[in-house]
Short mmCIF file of C-alpha atoms and ligand atoms in Angstrom, two decimals:
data_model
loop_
_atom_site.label_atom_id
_atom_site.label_comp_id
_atom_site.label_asym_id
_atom_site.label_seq_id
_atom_site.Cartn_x
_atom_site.Cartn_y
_atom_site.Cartn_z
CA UNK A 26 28.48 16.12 20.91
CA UNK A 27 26.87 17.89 23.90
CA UNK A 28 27.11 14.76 25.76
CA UNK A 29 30.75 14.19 25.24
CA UNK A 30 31.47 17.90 25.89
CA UNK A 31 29.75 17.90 29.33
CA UNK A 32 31.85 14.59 30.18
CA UNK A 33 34.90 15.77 29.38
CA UNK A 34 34.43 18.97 31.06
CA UNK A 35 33.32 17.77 34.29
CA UNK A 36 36.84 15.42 34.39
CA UNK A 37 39.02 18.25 33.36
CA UNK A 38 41.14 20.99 35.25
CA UNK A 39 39.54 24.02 35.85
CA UNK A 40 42.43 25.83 34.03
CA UNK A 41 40.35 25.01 31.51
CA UNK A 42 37.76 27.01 30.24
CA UNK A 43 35.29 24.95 28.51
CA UNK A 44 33.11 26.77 25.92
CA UNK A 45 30.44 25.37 23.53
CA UNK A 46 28.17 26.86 20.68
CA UNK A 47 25.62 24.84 18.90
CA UNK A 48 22.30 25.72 17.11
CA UNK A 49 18.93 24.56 19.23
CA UNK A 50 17.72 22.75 16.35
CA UNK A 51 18.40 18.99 16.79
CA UNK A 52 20.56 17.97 13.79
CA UNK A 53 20.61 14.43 12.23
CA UNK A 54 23.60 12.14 11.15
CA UNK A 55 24.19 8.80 10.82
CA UNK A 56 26.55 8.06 13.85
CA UNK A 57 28.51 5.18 15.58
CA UNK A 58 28.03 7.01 19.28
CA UNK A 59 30.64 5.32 20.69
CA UNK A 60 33.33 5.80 17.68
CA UNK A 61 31.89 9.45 17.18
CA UNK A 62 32.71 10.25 21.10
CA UNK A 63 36.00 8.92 21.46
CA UNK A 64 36.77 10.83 18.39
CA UNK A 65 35.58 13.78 20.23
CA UNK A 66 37.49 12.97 23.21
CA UNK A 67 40.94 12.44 21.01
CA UNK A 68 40.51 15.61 19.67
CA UNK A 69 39.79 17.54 23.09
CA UNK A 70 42.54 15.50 24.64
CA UNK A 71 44.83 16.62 22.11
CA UNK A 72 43.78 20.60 22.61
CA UNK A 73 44.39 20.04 26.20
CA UNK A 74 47.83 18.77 25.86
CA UNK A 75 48.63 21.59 23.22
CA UNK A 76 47.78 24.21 25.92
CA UNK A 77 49.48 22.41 28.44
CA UNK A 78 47.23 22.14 30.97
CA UNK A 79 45.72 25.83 30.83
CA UNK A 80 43.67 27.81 28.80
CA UNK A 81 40.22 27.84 26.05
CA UNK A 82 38.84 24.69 24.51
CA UNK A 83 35.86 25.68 22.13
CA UNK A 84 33.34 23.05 20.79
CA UNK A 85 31.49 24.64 17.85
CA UNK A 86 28.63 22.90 15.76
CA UNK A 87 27.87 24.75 12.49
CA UNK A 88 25.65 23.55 9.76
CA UNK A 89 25.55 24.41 5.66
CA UNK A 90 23.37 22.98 3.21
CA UNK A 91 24.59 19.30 3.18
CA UNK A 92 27.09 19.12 6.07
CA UNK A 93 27.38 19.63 9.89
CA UNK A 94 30.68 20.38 10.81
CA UNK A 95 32.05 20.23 14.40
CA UNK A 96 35.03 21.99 15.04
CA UNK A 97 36.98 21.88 18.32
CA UNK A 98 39.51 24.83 18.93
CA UNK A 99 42.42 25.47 21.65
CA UNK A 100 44.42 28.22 22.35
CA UNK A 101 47.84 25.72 22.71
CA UNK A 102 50.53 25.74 21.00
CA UNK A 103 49.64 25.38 17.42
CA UNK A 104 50.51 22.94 14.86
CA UNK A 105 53.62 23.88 12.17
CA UNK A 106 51.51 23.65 8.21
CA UNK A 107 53.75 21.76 7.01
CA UNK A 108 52.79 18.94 9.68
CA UNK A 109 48.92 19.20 9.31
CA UNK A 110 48.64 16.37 7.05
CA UNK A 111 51.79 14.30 8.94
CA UNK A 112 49.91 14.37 12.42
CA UNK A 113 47.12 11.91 11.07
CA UNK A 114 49.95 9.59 10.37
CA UNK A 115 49.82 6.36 12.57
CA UNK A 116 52.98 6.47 14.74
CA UNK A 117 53.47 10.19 14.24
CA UNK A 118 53.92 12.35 17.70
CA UNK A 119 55.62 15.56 19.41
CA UNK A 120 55.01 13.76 22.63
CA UNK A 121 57.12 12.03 25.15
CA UNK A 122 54.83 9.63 26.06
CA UNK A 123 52.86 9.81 22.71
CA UNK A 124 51.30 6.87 20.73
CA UNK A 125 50.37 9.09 17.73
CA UNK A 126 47.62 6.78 17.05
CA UNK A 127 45.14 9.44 18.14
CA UNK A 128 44.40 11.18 15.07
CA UNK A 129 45.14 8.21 12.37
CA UNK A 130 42.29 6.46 14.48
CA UNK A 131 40.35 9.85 14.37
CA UNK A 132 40.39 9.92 10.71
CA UNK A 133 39.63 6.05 9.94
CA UNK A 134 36.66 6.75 12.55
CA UNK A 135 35.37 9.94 10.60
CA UNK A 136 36.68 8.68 6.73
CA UNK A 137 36.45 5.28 6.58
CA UNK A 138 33.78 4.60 8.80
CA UNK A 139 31.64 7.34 8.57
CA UNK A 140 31.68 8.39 5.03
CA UNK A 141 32.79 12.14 6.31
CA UNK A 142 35.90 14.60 7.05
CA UNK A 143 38.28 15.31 9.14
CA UNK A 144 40.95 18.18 8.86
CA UNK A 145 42.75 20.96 10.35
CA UNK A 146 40.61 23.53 9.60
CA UNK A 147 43.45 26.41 10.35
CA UNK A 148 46.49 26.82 13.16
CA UNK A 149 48.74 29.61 14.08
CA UNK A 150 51.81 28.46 16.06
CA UNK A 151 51.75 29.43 19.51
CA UNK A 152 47.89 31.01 19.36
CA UNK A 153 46.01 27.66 18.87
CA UNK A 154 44.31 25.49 16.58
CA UNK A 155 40.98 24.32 15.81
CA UNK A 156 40.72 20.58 14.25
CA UNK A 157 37.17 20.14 12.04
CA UNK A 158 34.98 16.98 11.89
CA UNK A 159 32.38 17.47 8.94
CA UNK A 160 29.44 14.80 8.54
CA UNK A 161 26.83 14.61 6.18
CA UNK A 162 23.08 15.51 7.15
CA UNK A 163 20.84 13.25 7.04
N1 ADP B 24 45.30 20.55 19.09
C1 ADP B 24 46.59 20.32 18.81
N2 ADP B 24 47.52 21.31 18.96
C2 ADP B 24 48.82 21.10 18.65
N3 ADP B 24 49.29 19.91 18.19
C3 ADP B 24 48.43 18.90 18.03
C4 ADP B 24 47.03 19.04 18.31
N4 ADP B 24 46.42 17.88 18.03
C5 ADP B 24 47.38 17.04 17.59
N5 ADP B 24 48.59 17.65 17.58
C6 ADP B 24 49.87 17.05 17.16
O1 ADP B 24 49.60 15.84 16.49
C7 ADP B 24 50.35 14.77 17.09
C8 ADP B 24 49.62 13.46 16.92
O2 ADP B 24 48.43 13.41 17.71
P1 ADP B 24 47.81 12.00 18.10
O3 ADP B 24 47.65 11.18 16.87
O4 ADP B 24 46.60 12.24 18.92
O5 ADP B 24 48.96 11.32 18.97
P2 ADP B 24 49.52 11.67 20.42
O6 ADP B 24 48.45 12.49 21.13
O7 ADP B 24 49.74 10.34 21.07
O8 ADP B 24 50.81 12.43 20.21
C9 ADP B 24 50.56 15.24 18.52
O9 ADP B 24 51.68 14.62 19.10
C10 ADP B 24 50.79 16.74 18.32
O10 ADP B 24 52.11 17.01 17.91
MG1 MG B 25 46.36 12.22 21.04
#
């Protein structure tokens, strides 16, 4: 995660504030590193869009008993509720030049592949959004 977070911040505007909180411990999950980081990237592409250009991208890793969950938040435009499930629909996008394949890839990625969740974990429309990732600890 802290790999794909410096990457991405080093190649993005610096409109963008780029902030990250993880504990020091090292925390173990079974992971497809490639799959797992362009997740990471979808989701912080997304959040950059959403805030058009300008503003806070958060990375946060938080662990419970069982799970590690990795949230990303933006302070963009938000996301309506009634769309929260609909934007993880293949071919589903607010975007001119959209795919919407982003997050329907995202969620095969984290589901399918990797046993574990992915959700919007809460969004307020025009204050910002944070999108959640939750894997199982090894
Ligand atoms: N962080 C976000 N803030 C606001 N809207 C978002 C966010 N992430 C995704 N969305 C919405 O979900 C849609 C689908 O996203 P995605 O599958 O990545 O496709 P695309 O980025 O090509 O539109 C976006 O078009 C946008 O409307
Ligand atoms: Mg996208």
């Amino acid at each position: 995660t802290r790999d794909s977070y410096q990457y991405l911040k080093a190649r993005s505007s610096k409109l963008i504030e780029f902030e990250i909180s993880a504990p020091d411990e090292v925390i173990h999950v079974k992971l497809n590193e490639p799959l797992y980081s362009w997740t990471i990237e979808n989701l912080v592409k997304n959040a950059i869009d959403a805030m058009k250009g300008k503003g806070k991208l958060q990375v946060e890793i938080v662990k419970d008993q069982k799970f590690v969950h990795i949230l990303v938040s933006d302070s963009g435009k938000g996301i309506p509720r009634h769309l929260f499930n609909t934007i993880f629909e293949p071919g589903y996008t607010s975007k001119k030049r959209g795919w919407g394949l982003g997050l329907s890839l995202a969620k095969r990625i984290i589901e399918d592949y990797h046993k574990g969740k992915i959700k919007v974990k809460h969004s307020e429309i025009n204050k910002g959004t944070t999108m959640q990732i939750s894997l199982r600890i090894l």
